[in-house]
Short mmCIF file of C-alpha atoms in Angstrom, two decimals:
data_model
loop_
_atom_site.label_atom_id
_atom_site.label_comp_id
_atom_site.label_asym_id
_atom_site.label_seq_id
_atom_site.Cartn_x
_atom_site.Cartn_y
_atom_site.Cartn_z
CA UNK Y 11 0.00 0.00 0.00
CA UNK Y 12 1.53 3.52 -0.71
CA UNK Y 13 0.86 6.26 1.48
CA UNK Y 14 -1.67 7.88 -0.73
CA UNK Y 15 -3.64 4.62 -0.93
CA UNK Y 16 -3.71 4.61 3.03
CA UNK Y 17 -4.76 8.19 3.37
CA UNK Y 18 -7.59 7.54 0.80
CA UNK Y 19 -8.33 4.35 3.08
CA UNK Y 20 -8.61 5.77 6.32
CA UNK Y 21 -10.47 8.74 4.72
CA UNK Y 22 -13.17 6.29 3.42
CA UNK Y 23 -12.95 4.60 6.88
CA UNK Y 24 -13.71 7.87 8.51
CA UNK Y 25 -16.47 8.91 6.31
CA UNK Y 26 -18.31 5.24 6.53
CA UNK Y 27 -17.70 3.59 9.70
CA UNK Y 28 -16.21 6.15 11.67
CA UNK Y 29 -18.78 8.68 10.71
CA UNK Y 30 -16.58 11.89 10.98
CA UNK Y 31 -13.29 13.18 11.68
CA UNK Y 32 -12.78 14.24 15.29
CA UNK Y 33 -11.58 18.00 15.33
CA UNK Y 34 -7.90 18.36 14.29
CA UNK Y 35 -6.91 19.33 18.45
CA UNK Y 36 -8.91 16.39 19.56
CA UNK Y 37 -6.94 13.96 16.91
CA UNK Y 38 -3.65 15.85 17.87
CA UNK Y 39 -4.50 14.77 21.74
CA UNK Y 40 -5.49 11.03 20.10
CA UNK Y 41 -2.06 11.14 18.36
CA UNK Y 42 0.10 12.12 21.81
CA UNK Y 43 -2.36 9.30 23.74
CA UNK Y 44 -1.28 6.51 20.75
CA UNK Y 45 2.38 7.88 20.66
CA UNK Y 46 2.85 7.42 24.77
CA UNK Y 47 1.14 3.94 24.51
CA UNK Y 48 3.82 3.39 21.66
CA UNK Y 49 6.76 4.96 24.48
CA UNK Y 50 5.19 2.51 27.16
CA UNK Y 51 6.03 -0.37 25.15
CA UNK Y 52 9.19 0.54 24.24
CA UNK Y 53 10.33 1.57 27.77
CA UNK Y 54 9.35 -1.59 29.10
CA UNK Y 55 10.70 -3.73 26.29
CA UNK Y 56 13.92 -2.42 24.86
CA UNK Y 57 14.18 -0.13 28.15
CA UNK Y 58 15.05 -0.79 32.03
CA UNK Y 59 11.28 -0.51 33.10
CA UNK Y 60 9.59 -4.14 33.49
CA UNK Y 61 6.01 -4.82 32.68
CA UNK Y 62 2.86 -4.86 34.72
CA UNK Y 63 0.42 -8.53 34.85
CA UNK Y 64 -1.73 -5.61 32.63
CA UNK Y 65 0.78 -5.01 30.25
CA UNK Y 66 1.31 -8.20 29.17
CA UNK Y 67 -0.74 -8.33 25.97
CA UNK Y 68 0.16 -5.32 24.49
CA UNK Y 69 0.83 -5.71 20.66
CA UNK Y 70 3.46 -2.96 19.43
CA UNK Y 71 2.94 -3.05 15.94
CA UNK Y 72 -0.61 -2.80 16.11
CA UNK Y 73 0.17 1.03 18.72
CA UNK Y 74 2.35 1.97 16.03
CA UNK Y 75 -0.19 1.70 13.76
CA UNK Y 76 -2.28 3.44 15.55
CA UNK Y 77 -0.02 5.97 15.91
CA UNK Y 78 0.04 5.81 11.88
CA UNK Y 79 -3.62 5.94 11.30
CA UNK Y 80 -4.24 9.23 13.36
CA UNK Y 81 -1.22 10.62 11.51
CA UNK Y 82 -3.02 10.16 8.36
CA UNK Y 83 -6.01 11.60 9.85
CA UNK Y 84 -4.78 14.83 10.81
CA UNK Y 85 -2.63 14.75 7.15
CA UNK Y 86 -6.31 14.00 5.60
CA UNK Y 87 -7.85 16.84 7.56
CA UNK Y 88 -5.65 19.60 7.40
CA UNK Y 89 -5.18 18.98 3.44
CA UNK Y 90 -1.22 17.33 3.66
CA UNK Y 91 -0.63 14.89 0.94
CA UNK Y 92 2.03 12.74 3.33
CA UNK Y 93 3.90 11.49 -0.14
CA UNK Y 94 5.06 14.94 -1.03
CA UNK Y 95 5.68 16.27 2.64
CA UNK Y 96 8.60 12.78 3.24
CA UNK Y 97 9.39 13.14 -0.07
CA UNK Y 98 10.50 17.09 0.57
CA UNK Y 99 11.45 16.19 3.73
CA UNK Y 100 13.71 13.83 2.88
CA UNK Y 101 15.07 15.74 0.52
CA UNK Y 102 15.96 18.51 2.88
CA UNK Y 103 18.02 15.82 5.37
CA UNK Y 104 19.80 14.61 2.30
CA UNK Y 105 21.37 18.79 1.73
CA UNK Y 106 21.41 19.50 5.65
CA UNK Y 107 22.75 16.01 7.24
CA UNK Y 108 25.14 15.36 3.96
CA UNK Y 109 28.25 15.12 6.06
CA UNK Y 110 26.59 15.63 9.48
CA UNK Y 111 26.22 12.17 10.89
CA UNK Y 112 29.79 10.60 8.59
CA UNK Y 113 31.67 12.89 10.80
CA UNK Y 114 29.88 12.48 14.65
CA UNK Y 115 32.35 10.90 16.48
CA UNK Y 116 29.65 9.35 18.79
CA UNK Y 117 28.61 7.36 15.71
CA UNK Y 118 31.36 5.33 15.28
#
């Protein structure tokens, strides 16, 4: 799937099943609630923090996802087409970090 299909996915989602986008602020809260589920993981994981009896079941590809499908949300609802924003993006890291990271010391 390319990342125009998914924003034309979730869009239909939204307008079928999911009725309506939530207001932009209240999907930019949704996005911070997904993105510290995501950090929760992680920290207990990869980190030094160790999991609770309720954390057990947790599924981190499926909170990344999440954090990937309100993404796409607020992309679909503020009019950002998210092919052309990575593709600039990258583009600007490839001028700006040319040399930057071949000569950090602390990457070696």
């Amino acid at each position: 799937m390319t990342i125009e299909e998914a924003q034309n996915l979730v869009d239909q989602w939204i307008k079928t099943t999911g009725v309506r986008y939530f207001n932009e602020l209240t999907n930019t809260a949704m996005l911070m609630e997904e993105v510290g589920e995501v950090a929760r993981i992680m920290a207990r994981q990869y980190g030094e923090q160790s999991f609770k009896k309720s954390d057990k079941e947790v599924n981190l590809a499926d909170e990344m996802a999440d954090v990937l499908f309100v993404l796409i949300c607020l992309a679909n609802q503020t009019g950002i087409n998210l092919t052309e924003a990575l593709e600039k993006n990258l583009e600007k890291k490839n001028i700006r970090d040319a040399d930057r990271h071949k000569n950090n010391e602390k990457l070696r």
